[in-house]
PDB file of C-alpha atoms and ligand atoms in Angstrom:
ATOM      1  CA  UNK Q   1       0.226 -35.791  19.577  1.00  0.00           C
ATOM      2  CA  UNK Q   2       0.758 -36.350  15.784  1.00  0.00           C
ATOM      3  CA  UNK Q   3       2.552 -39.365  13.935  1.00  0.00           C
ATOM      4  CA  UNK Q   4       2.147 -41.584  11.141  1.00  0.00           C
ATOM      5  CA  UNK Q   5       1.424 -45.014  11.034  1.00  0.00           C
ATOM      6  CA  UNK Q   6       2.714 -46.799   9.244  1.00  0.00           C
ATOM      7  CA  UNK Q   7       5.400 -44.140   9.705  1.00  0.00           C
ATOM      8  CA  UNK Q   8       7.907 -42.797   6.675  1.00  0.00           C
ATOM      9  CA  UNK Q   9      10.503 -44.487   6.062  1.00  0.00           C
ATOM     10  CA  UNK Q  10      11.208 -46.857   9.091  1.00  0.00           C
ATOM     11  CA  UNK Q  11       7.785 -48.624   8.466  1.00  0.00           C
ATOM     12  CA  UNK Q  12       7.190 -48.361  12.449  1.00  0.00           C
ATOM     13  CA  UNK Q  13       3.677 -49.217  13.611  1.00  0.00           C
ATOM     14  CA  UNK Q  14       2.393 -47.050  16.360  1.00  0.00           C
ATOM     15  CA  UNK Q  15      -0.777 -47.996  18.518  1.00  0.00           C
ATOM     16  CA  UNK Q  16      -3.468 -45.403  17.869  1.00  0.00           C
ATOM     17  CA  UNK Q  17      -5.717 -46.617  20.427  1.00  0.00           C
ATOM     18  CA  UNK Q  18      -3.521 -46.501  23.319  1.00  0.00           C
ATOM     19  CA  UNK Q  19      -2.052 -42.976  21.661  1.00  0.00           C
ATOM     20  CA  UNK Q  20      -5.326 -41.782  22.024  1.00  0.00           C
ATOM     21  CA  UNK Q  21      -6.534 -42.774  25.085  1.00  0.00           C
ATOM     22  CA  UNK Q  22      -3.087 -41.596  26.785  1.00  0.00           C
ATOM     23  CA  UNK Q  23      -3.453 -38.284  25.337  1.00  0.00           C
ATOM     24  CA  UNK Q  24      -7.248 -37.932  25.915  1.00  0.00           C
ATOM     25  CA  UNK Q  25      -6.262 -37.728  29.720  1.00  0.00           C
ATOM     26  CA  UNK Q  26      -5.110 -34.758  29.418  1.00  0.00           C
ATOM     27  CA  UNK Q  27      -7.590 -33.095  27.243  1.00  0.00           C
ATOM     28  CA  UNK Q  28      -5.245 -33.306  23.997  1.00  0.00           C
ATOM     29  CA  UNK Q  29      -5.676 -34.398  20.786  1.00  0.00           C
ATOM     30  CA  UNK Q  30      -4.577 -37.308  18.421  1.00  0.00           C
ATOM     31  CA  UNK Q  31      -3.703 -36.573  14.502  1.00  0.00           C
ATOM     32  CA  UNK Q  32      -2.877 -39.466  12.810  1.00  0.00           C
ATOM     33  CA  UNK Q  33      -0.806 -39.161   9.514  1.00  0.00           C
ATOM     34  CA  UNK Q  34      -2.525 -42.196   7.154  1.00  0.00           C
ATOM     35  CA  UNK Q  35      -1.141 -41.928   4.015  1.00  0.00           C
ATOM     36  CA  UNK Q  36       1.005 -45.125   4.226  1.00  0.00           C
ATOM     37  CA  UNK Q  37      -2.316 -47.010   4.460  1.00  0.00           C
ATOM     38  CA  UNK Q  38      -4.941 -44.829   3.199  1.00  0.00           C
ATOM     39  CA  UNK Q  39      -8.404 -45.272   4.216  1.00  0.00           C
ATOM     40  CA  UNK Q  40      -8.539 -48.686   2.491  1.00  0.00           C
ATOM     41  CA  UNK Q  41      -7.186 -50.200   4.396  1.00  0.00           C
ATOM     42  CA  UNK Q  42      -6.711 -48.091   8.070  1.00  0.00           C
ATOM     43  CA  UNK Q  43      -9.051 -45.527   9.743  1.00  0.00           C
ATOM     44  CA  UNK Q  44      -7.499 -44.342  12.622  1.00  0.00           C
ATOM     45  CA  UNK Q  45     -11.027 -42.392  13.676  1.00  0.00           C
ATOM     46  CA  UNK Q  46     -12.020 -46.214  14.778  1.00  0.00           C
ATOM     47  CA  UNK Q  47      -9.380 -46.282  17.157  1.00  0.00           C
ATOM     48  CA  UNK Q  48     -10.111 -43.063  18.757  1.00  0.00           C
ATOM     49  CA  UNK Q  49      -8.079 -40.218  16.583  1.00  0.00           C
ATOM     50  CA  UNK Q  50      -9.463 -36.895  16.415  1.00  0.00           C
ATOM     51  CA  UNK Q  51      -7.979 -35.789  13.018  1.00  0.00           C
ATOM     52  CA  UNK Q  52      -6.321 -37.670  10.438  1.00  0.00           C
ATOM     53  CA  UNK Q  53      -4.434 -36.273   7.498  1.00  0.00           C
ATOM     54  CA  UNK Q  54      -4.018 -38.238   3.903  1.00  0.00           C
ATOM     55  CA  UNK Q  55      -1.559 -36.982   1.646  1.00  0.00           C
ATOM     56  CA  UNK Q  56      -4.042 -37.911  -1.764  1.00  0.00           C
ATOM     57  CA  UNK Q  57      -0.938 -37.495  -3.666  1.00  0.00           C
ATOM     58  CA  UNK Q  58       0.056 -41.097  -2.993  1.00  0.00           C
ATOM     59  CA  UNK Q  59      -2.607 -43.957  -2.731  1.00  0.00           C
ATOM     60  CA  UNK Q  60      -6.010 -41.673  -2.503  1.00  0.00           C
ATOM     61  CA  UNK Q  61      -5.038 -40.317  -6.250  1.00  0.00           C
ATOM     62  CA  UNK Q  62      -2.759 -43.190  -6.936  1.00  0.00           C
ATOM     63  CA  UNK Q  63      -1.086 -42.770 -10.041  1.00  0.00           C
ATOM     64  CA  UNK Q  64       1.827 -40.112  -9.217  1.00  0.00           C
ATOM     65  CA  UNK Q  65       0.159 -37.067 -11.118  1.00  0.00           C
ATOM     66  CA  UNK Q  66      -1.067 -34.745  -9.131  1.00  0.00           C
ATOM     67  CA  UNK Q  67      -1.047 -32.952  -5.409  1.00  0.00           C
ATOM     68  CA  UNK Q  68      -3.354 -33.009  -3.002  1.00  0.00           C
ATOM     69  CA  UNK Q  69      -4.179 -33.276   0.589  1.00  0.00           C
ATOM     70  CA  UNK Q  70      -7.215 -34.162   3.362  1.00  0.00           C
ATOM     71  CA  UNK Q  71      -7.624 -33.688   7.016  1.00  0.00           C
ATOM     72  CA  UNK Q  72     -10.491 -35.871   8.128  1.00  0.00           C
ATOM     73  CA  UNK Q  73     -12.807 -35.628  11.343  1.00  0.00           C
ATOM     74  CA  UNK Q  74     -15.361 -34.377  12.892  1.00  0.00           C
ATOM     75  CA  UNK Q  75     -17.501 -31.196  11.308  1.00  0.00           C
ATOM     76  CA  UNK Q  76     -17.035 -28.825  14.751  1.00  0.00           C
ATOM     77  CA  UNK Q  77     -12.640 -29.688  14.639  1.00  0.00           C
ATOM     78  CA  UNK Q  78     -12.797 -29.235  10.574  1.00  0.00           C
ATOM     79  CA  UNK Q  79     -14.879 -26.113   9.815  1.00  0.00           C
ATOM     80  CA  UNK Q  80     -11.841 -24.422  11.998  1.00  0.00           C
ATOM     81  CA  UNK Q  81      -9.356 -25.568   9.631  1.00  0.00           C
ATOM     82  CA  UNK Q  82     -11.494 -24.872   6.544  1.00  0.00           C
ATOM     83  CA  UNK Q  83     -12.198 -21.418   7.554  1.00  0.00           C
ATOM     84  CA  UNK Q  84      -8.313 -19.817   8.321  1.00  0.00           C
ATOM     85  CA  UNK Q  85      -6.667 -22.710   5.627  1.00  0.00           C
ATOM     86  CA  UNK Q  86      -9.057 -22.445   2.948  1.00  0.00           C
ATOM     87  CA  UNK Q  87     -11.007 -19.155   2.957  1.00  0.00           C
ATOM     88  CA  UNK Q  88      -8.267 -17.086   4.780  1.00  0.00           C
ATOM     89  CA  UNK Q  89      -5.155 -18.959   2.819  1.00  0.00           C
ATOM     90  CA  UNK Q  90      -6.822 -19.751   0.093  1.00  0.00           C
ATOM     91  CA  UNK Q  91      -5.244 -23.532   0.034  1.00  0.00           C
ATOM     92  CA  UNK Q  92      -8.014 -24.984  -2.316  1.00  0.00           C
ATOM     93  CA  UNK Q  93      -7.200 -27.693  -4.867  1.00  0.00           C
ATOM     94  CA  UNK Q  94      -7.781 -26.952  -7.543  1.00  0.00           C
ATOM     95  CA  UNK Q  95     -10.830 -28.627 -10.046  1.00  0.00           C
ATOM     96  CA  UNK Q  96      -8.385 -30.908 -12.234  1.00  0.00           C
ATOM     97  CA  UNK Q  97      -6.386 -32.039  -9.318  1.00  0.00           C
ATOM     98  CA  UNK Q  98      -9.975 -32.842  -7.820  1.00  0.00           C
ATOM     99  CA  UNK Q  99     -11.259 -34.384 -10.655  1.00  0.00           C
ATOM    100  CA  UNK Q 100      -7.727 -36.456 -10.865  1.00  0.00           C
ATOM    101  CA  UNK Q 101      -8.353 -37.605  -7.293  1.00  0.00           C
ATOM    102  CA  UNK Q 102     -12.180 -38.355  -7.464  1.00  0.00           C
ATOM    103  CA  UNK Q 103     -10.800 -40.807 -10.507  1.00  0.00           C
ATOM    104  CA  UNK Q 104      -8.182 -42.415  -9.124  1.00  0.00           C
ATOM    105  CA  UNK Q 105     -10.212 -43.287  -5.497  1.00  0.00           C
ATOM    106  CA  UNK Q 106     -12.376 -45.314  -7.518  1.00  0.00           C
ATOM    107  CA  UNK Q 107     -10.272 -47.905  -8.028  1.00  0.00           C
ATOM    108  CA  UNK Q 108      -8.529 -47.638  -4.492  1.00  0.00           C
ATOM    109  CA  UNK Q 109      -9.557 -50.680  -2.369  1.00  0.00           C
ATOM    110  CA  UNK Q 110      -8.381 -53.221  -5.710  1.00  0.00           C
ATOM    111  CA  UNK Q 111      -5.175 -51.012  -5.903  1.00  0.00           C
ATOM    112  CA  UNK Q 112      -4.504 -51.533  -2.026  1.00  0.00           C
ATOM    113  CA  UNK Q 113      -5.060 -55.378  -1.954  1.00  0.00           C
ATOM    114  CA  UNK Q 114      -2.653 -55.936  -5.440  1.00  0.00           C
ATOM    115  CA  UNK Q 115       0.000 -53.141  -3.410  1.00  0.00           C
ATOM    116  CA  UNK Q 116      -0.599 -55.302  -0.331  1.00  0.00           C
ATOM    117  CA  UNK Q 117      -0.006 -58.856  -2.102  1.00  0.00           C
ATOM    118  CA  UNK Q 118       2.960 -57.590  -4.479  1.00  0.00           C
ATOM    119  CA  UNK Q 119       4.552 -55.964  -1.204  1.00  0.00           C
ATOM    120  CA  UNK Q 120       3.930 -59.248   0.744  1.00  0.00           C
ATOM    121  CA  UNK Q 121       5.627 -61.205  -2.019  1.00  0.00           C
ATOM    122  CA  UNK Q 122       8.796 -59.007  -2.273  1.00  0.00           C
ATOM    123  CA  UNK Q 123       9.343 -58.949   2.117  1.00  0.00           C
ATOM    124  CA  UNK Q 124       9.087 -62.753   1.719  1.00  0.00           C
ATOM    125  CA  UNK Q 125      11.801 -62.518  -1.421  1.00  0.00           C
ATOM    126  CA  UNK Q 126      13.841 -59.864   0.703  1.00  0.00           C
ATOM    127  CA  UNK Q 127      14.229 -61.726   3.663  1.00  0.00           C
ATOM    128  CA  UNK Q 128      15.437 -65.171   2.320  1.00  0.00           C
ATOM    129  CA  UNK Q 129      18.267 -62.741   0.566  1.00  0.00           C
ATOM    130  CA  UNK Q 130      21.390 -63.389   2.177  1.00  0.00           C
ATOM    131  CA  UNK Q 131      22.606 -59.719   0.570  1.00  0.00           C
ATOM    132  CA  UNK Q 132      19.482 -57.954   2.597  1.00  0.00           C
ATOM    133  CA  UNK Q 133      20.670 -57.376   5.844  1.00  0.00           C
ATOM    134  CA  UNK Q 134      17.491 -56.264   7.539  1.00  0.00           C
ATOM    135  CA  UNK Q 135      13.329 -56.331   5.990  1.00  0.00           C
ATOM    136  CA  UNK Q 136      10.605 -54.361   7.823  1.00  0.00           C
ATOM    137  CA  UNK Q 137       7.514 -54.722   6.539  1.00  0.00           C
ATOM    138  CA  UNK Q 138       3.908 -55.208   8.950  1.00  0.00           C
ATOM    139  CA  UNK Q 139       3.084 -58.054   7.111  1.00  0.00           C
ATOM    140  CA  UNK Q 140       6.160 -60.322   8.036  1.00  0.00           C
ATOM    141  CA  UNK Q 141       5.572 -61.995  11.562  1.00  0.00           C
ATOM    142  CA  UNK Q 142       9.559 -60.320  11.668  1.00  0.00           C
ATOM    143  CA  UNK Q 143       7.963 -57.014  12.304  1.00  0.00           C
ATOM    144  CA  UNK Q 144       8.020 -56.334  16.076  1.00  0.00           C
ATOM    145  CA  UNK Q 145       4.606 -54.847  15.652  1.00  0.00           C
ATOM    146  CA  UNK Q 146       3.246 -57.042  13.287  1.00  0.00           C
ATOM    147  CA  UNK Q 147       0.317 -58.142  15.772  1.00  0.00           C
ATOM    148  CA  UNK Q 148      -0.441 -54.693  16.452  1.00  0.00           C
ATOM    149  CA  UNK Q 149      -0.230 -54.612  12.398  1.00  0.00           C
ATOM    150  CA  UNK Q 150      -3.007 -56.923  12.315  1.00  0.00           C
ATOM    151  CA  UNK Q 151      -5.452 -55.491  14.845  1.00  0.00           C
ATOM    152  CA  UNK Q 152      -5.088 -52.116  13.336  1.00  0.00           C
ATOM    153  CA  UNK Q 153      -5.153 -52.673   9.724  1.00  0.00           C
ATOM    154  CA  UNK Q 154      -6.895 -54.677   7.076  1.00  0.00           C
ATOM    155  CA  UNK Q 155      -3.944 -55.229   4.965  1.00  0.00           C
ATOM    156  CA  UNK Q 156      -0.096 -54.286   5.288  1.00  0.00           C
ATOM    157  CA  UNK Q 157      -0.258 -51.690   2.306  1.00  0.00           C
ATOM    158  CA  UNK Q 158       3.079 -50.865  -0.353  1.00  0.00           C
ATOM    159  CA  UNK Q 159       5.705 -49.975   1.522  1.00  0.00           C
ATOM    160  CA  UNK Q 160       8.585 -52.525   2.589  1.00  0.00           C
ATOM    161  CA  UNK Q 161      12.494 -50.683   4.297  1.00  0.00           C
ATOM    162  CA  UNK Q 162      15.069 -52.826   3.887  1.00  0.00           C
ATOM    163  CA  UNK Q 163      18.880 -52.294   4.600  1.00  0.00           C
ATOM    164  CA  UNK Q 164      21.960 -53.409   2.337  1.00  0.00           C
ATOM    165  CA  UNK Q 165      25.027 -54.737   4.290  1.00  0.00           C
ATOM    166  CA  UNK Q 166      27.310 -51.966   2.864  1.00  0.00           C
ATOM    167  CA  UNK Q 167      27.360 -48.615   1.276  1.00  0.00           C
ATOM    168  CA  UNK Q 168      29.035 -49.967  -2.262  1.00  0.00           C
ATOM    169  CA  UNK Q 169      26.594 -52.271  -1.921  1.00  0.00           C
ATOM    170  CA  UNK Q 170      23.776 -49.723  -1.983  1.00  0.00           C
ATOM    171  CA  UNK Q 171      25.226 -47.318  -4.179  1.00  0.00           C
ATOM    172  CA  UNK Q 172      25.568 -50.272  -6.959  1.00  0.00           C
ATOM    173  CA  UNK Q 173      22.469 -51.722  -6.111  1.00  0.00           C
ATOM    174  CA  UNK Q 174      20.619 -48.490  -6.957  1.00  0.00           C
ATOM    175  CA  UNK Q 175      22.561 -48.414 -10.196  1.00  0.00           C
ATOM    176  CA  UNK Q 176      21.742 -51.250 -11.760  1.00  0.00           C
ATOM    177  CA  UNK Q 177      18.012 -51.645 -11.157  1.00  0.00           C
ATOM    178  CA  UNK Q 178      16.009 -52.250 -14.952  1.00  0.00           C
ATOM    179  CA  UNK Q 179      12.687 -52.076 -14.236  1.00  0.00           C
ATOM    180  CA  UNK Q 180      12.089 -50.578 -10.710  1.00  0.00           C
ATOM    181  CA  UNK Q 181      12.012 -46.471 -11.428  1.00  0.00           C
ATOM    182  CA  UNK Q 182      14.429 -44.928  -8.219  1.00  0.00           C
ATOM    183  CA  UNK Q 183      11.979 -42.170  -6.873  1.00  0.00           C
ATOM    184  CA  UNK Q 184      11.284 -40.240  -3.752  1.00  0.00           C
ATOM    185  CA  UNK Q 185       7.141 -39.950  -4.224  1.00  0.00           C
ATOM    186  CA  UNK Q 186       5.433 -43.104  -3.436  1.00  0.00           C
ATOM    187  CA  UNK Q 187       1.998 -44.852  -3.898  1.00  0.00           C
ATOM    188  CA  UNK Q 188       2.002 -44.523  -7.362  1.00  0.00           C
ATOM    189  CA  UNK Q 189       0.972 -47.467 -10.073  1.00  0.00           C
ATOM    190  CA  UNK Q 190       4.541 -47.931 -10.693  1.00  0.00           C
ATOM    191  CA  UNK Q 191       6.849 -49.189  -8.198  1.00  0.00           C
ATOM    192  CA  UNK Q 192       9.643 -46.476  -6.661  1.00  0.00           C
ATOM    193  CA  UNK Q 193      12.521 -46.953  -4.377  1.00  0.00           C
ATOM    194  CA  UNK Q 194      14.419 -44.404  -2.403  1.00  0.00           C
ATOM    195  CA  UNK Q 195      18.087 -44.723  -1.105  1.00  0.00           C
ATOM    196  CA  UNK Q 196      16.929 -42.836   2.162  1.00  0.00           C
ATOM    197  CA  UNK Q 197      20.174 -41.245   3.239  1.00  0.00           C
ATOM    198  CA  UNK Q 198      21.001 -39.178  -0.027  1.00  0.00           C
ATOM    199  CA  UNK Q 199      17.786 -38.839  -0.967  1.00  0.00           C
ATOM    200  CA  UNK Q 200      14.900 -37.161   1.431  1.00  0.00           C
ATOM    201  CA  UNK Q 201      17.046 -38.174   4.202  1.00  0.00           C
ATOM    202  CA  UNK Q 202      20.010 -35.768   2.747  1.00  0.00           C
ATOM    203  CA  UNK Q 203      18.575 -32.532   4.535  1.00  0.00           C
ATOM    204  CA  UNK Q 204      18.848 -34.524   7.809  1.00  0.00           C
ATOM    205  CA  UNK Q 205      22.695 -34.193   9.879  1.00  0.00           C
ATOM    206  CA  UNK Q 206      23.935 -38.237  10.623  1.00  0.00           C
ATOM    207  CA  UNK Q 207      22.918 -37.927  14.450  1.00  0.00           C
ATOM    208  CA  UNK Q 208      19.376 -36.850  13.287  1.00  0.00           C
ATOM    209  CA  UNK Q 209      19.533 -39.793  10.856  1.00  0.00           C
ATOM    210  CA  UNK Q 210      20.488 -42.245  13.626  1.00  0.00           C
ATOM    211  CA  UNK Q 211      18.360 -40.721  16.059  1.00  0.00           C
ATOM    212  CA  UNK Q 212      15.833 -42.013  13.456  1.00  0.00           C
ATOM    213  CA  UNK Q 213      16.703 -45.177  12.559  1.00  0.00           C
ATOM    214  CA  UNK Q 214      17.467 -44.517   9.021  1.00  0.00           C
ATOM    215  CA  UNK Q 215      20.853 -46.339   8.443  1.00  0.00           C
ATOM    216  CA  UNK Q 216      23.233 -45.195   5.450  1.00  0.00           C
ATOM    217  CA  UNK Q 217      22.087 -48.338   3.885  1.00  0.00           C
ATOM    218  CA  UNK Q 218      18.397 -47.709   4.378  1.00  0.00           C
ATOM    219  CA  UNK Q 219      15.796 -48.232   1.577  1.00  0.00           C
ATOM    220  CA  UNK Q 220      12.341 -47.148   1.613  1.00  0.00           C
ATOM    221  CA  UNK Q 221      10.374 -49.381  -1.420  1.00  0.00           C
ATOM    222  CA  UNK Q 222       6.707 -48.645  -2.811  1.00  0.00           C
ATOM    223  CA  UNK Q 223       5.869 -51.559  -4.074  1.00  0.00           C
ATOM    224  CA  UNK Q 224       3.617 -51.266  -7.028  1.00  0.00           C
ATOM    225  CA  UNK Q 225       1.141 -52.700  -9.172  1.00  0.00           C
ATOM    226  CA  UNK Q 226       3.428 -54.507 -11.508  1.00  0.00           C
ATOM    227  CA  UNK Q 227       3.679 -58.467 -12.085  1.00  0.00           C
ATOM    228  CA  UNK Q 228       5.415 -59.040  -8.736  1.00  0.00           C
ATOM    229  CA  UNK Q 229       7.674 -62.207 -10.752  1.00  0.00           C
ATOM    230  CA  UNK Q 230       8.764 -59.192 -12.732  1.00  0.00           C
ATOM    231  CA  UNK Q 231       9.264 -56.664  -9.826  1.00  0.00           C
ATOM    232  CA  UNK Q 232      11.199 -59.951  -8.105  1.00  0.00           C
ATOM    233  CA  UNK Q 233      13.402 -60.527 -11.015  1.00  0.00           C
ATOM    234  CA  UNK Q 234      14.618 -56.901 -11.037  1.00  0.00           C
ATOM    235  CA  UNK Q 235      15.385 -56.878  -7.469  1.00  0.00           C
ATOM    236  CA  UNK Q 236      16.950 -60.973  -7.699  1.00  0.00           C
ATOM    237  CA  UNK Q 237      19.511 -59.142 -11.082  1.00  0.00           C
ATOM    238  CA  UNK Q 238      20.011 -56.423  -9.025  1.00  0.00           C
ATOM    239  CA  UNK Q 239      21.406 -58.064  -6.153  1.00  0.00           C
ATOM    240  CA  UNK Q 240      23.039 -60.248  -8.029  1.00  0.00           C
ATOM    241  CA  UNK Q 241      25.451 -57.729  -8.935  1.00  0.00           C
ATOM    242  CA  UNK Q 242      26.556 -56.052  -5.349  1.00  0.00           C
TER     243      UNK Q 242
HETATM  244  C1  PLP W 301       3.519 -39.933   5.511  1.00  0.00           C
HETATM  245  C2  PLP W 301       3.482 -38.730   4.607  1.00  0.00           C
HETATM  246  N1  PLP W 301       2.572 -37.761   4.823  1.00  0.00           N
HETATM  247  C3  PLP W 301       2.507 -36.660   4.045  1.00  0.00           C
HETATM  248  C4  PLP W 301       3.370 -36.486   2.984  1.00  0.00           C
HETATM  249  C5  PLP W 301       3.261 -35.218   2.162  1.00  0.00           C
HETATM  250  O1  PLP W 301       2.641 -35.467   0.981  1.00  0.00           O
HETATM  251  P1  PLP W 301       2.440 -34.395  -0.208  1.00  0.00           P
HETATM  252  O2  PLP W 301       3.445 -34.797  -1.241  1.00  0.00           O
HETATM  253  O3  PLP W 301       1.043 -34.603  -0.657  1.00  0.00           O
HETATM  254  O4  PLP W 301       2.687 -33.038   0.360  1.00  0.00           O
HETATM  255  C6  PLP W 301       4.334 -37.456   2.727  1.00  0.00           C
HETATM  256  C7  PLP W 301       5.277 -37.282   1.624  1.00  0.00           C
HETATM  257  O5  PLP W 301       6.134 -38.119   1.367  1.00  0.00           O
HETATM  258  C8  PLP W 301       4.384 -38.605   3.545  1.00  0.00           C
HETATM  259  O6  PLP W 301       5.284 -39.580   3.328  1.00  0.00           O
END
């Protein structure tokens, strides 16, 4: 079983304790994406996953300039991986993008707790917004899993959906944004929104969309590390104007 939590873009919370005990029973195995937390603020080995994967482009190297990735677990499940991905494929990163990443951890857990409070701030704004139709973020006692939130992480990380109540609406609202950069990476220093549906939801047909739970109206926010009255004021001017 494999899934991310919190996952991209819905900002669903899935129970890796029970995931792993469920699939445990029948001798399977639990791989649990991370990178909407990182390992500041989640490790889903605590709660009984064998492997977890962290995209370090996003939070791990944190400031949107380089690619990288981890699986993390246990030395007899990784040397596996290591030998037929790295000395058979050759999928090593390479030493700047290494050195990038070694940099940018160092200043991870004060990164995640200013993400956290900015993204906390904005939800809050969000939902008081007549013009925002729907907020999901784990930090909002809105969030259906917002307990399980709590139990499972130590803060509710960057990354707020929220859903306009129209399509003009959206399309103007992504328009006239000042400050916030429109973006499909996330994590980063700087705060990025996508418009899901034309952006890395295009590939996906409307039933596969729906299926999802991405709406056409869907926005998928990483919250940065900007002065949140600033990051407000953008979003308060931009809605303003749909
Ligand atoms: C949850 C999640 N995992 C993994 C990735 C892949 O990351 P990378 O850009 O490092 O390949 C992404 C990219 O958006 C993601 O959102």
């Amino acid at each position: 079983i494999f899934f991310e939590s919190p996952s991209n873009p819905t900002i669903d919370i899935i129970d890796i304790q029970k995931c792993a005990d469920l699939i445990h029973e029948v001798n399977g195995k639990c791989i649990v994406d991370n990178t909407f937390a990182s390992p500041a603020l989640q490790q889903p080995l605590e709660f009984g996953a064998d492997l977890v994967i962290e995209s370090l482009t996003k939070y791990i190297n944190g400031h949107g300039d380089c690619l990288g990735g981890a699986v993390i677990g246990s030395k007899n499940k990784i040397l596996n991986i290591r030998y037929y991905w790295q000395e058979t494929q050759g999928q090593v990163l390479s030493p700047f993008n290494a050195w990038l990443i070694l940099r940018g951890i160092r200043t991870l857990n004060l990164r995640m707790a200013r993400h956290s409070s900015n993204a906390m701030k904005i939800a809050e704004f969000l939902e008081d917004n007549p013009k925002v139709t729907k907020v999901v973020y784990p930090g909002l006692k809105s969030h259906p899993a917002h307990e399980l939130a709590k139990k499972q992480m130590k803060n509710f990380s960057g990354m707020i959906g929220f859903e306009l109540e129209s399509v003009e609406a959206s399309n103007r609202f992504i328009d006239v944004l000042k400050l916030i950069k429109v973006g499909v990476s996330l994590g980063d220093t700087t705060s990025l929104i996508e418009y899901t549906s034309i952006m890395t939801g295009i590939d996906l047909a409307s039933w596969e969309r729906k299926s999802m739970n991405i709406s056409n109206t869907h926005f998928r926010f990483s919250v940065g590390l900007e002065d949140p009255e600033d990051l407000i004021s953008d979003l308060d001017q931009a809605l303003k104007q749909i």
